[in-house]
PDB file of C-alpha atoms (C1' of nucleotides) in Angstrom:
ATOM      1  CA  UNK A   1      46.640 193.345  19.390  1.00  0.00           C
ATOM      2  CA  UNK A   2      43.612 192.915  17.163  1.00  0.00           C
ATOM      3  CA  UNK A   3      41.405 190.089  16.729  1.00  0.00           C
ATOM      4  CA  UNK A   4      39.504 188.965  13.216  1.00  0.00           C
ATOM      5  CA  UNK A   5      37.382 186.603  11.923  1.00  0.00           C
ATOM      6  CA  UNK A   6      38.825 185.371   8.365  1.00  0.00           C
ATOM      7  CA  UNK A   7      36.398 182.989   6.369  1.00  0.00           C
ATOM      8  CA  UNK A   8      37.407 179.864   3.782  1.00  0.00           C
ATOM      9  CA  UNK A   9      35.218 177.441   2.185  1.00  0.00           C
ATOM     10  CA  UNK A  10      36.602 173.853   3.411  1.00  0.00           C
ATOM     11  CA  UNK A  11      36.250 172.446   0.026  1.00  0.00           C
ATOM     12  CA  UNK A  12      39.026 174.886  -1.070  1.00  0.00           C
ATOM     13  CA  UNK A  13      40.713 175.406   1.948  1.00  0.00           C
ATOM     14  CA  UNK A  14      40.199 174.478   5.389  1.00  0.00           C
ATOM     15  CA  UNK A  15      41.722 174.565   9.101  1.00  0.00           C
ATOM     16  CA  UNK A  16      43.227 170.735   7.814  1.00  0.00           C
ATOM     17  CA  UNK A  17      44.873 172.231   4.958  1.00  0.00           C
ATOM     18  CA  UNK A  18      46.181 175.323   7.238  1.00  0.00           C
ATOM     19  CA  UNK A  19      47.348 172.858   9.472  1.00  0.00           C
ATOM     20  CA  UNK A  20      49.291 171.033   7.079  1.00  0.00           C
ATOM     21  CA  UNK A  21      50.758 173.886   4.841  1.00  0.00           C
ATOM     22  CA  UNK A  22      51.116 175.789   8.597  1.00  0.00           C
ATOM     23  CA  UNK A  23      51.497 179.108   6.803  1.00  0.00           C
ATOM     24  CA  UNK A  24      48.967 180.443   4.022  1.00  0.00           C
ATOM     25  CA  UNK A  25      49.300 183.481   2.511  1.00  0.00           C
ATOM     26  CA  UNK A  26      45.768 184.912   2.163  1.00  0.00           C
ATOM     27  CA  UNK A  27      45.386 185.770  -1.735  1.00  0.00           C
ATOM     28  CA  UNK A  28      42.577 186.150  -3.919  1.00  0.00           C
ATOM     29  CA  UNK A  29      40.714 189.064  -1.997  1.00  0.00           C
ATOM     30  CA  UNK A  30      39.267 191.259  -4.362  1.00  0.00           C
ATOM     31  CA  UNK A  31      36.430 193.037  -1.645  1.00  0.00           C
ATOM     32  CA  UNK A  32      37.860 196.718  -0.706  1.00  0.00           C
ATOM     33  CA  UNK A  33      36.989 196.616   2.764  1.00  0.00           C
ATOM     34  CA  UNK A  34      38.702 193.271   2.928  1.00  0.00           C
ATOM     35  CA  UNK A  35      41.690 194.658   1.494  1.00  0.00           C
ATOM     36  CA  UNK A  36      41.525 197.355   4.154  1.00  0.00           C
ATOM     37  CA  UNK A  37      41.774 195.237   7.303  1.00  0.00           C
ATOM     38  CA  UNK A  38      44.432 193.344   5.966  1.00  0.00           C
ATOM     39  CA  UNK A  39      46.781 196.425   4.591  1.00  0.00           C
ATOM     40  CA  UNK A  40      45.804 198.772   6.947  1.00  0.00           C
ATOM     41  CA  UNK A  41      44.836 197.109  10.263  1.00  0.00           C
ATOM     42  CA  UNK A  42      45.993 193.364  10.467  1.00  0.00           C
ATOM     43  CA  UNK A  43      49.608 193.155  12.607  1.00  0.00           C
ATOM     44  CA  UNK A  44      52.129 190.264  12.785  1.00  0.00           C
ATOM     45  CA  UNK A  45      50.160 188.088  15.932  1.00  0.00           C
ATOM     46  CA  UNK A  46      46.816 189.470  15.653  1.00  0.00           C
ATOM     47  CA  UNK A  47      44.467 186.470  16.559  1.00  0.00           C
ATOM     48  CA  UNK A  48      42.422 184.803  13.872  1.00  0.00           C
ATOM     49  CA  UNK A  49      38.787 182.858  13.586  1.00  0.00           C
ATOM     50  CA  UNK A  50      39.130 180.533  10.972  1.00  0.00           C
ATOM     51  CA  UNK A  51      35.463 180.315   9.494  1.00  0.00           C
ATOM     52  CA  UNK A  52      34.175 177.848   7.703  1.00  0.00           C
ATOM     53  CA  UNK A  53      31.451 178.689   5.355  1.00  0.00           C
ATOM     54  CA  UNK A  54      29.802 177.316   2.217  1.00  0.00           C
ATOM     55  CA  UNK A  55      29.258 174.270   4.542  1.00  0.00           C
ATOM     56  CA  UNK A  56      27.465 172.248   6.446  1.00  0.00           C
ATOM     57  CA  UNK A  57      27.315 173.277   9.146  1.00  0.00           C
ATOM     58  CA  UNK A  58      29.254 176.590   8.791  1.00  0.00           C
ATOM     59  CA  UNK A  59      31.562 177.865  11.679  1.00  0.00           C
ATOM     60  CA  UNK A  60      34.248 178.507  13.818  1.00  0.00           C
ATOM     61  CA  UNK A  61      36.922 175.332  12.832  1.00  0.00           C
ATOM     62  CA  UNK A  62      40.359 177.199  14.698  1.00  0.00           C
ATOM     63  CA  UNK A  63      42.207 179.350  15.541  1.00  0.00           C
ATOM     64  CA  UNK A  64      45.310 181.245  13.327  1.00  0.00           C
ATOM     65  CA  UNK A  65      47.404 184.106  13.882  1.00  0.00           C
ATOM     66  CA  UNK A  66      48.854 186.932  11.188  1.00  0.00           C
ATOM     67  CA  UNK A  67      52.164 185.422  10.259  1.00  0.00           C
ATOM     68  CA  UNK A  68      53.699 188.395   7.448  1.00  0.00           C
ATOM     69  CA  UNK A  69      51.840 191.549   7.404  1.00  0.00           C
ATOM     70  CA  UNK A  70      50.354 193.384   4.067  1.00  0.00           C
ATOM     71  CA  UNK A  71      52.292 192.848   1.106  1.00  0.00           C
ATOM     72  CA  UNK A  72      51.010 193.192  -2.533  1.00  0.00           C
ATOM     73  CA  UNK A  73      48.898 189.992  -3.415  1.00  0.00           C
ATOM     74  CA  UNK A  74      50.449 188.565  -6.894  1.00  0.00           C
ATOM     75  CA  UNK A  75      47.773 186.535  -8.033  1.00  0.00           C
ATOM     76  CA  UNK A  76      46.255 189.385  -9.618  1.00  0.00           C
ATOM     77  CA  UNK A  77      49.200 189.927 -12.175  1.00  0.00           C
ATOM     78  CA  UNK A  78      48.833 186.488 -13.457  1.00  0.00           C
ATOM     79  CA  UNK A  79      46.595 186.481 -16.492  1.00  0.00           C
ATOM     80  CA  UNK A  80      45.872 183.261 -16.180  1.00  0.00           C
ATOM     81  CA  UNK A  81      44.928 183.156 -12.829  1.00  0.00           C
ATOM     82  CA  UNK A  82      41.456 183.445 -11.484  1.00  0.00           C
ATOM     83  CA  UNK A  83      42.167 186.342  -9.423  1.00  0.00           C
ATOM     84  CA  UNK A  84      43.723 188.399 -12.564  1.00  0.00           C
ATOM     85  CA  UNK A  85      43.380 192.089 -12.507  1.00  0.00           C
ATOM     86  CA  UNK A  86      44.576 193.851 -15.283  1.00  0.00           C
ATOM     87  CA  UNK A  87      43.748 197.387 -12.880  1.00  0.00           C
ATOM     88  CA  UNK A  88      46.467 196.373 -10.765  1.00  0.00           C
ATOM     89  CA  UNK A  89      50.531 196.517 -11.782  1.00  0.00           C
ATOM     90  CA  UNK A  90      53.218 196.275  -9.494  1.00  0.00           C
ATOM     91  CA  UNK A  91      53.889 199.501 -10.236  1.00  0.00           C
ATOM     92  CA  UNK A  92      50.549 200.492  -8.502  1.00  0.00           C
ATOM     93  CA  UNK A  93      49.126 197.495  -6.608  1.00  0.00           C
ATOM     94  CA  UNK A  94      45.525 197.335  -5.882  1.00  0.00           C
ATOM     95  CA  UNK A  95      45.280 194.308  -4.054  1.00  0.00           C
ATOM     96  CA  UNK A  96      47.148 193.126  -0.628  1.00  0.00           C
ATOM     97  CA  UNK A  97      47.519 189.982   1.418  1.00  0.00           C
ATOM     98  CA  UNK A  98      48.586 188.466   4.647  1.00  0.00           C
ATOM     99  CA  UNK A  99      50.373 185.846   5.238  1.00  0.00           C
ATOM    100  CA  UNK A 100      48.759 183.441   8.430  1.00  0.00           C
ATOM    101  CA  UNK A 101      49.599 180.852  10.582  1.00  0.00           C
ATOM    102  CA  UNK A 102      47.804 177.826  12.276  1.00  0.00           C
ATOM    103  CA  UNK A 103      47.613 177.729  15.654  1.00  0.00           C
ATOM    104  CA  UNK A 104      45.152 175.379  16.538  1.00  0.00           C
ATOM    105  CA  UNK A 105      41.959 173.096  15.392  1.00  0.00           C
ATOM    106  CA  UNK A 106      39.108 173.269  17.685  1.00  0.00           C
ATOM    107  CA  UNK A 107      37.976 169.525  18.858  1.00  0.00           C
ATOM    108  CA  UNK A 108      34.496 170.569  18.450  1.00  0.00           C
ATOM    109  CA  UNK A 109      33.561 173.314  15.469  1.00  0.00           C
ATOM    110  CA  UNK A 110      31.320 176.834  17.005  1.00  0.00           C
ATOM    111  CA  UNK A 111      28.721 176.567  14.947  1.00  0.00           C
ATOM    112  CA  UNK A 112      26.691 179.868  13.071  1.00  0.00           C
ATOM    113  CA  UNK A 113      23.920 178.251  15.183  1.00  0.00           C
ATOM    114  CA  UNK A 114      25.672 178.280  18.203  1.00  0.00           C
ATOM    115  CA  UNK A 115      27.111 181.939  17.608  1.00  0.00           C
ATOM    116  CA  UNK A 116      23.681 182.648  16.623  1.00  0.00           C
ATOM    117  CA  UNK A 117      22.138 181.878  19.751  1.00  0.00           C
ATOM    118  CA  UNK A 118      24.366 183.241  22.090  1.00  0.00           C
ATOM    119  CA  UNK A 119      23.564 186.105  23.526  1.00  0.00           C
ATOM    120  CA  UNK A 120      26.702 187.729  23.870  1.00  0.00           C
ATOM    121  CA  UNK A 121      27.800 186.795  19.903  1.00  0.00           C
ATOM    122  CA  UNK A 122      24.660 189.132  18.586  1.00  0.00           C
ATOM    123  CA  UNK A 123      27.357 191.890  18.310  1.00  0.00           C
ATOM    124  CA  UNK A 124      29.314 189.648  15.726  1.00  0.00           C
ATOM    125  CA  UNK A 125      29.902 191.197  12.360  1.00  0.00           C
ATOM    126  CA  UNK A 126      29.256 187.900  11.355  1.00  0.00           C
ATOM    127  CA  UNK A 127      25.362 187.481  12.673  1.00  0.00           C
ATOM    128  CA  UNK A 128      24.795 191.082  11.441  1.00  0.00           C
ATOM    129  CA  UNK A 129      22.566 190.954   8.672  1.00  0.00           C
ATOM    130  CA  UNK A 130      23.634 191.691   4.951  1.00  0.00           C
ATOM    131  CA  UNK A 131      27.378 191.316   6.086  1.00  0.00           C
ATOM    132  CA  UNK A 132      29.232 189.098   3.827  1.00  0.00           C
ATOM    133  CA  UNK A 133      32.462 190.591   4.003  1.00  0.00           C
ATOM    134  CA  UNK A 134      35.404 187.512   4.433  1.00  0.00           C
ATOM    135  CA  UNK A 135      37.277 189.491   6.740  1.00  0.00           C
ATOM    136  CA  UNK A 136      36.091 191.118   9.719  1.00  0.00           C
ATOM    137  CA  UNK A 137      37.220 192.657  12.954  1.00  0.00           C
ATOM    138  CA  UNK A 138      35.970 191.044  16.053  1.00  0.00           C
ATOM    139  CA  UNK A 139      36.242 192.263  19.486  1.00  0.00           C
ATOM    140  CA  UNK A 140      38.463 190.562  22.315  1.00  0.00           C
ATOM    141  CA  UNK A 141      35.039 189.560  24.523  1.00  0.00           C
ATOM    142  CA  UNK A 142      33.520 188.182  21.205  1.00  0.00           C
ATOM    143  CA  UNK A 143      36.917 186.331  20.676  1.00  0.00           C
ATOM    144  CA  UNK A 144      37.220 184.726  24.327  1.00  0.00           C
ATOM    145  CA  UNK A 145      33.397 184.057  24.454  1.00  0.00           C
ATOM    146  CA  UNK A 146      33.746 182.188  21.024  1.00  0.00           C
ATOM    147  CA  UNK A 147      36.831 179.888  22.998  1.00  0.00           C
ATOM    148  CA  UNK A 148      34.662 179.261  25.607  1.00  0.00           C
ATOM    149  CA  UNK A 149      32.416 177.671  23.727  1.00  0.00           C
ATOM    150  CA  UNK A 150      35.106 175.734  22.011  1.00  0.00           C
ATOM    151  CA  UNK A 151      36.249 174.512  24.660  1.00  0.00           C
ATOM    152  CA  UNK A 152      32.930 173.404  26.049  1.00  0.00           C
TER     153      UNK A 152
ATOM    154  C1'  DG B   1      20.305 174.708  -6.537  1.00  0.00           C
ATOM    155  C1'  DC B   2      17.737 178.645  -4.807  1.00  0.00           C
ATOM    156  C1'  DC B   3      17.574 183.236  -3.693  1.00  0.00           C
ATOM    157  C1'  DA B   4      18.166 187.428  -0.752  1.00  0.00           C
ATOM    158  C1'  DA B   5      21.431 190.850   0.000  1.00  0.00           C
ATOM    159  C1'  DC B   6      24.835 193.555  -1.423  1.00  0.00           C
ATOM    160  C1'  DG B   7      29.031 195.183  -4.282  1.00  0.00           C
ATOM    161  C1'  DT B   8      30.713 196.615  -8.761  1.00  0.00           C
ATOM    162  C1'  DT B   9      30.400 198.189 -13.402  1.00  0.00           C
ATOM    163  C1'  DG B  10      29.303 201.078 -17.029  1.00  0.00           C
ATOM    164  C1'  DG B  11      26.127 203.937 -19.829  1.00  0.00           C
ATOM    165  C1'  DC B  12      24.188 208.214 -19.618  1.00  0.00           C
TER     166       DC B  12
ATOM    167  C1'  DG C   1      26.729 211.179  -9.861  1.00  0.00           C
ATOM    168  C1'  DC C   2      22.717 208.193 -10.724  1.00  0.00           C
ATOM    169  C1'  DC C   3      21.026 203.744 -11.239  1.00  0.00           C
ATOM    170  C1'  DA C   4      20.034 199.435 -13.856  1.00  0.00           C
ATOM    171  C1'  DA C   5      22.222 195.277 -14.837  1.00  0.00           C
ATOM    172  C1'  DC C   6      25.026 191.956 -13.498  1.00  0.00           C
ATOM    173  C1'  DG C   7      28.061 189.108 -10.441  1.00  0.00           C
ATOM    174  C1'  DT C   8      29.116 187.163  -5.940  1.00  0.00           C
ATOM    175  C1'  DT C   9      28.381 185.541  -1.331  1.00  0.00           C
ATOM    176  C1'  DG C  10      26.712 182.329   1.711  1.00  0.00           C
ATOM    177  C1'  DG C  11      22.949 180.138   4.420  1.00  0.00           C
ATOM    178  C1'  DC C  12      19.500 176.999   3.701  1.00  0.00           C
TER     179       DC C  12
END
DNA sequence: GCCAACGTTGGC
DNA sequence: GCCAACGTTGGC
């Protein structure tokens, strides 16, 4: 079982809108190392942060889980889709996606501040400087300490 | 809206 | 393979 911290904008899709759709499949990644977690690394159950960032105030809005595991992400054969990528063909796809799942909407959002001033968060990808990456791994301590404060 | 940090692209 | 130019991310 792994754990990850995904990120979403709420303006374009929040923990709401995962809660209402319930499943989301995770398209429009077009990072490698993003791509990597979620072909090579991201199992059916794996736990999920859902981040909010782009916000005010950015953080931790829920929880999710990995519904569908790496499959090719179609968005990018579209030409008129944003994420087109005339690189990748079915034939040879470049780009993959999860699908995930809500699970739950914390009553009271773990802020960047809050992460940022815990003590036992500093080891979050997330805090780390220069990381911007919209999918990262995240230890089980980091996971249950970021509950905690949830629940708080 | 600003801007620092970083990834990607493309010419050489 | 280098590196300048450009695009994107994301907190503030």
């Amino acid at each position: 079982m792994n754990f990850w911290l995904m990120k979403s904008e709420p303006d374009v899709f929040g923990i709401d809108d995962l809660k209402k759709n319930k499943t989301e499949p995770w398209d429009g990644v077009r990072n490698y190392q993003a791509r990597n977690f979620m072909r090579d690394d991201m199992k059916k159950g794996d736990k999920i942060l859902f981040y909010h960032s782009s916000c005010s105030p950015a953080g931790v809005a829920g929880l999710a889980e990995v519904s569908k595991e790496s499959h090719p992400d179609h968005t990018c054969y579209d030409k008129k889709n944003k994420y087109y990528d005339p690189k990748s063909t079915k034939e040879a796809p470049r780009w993959f996606m999860v699908e995930v799942k809500f699970k739950k909407k914390f009553k009271n959002l773990v802020t960047l501040e809050e992460i940022k001033n815990t003590k036992k968060l500093e080891t979050m990808g997330l805090v780390k400087k220069g990381n911007r990456l919209s999918i990262m791994p995240v230890s089980e301590k980091e996971f249950n300490t970021i509950l905690k404060l949830a629940e708080a």
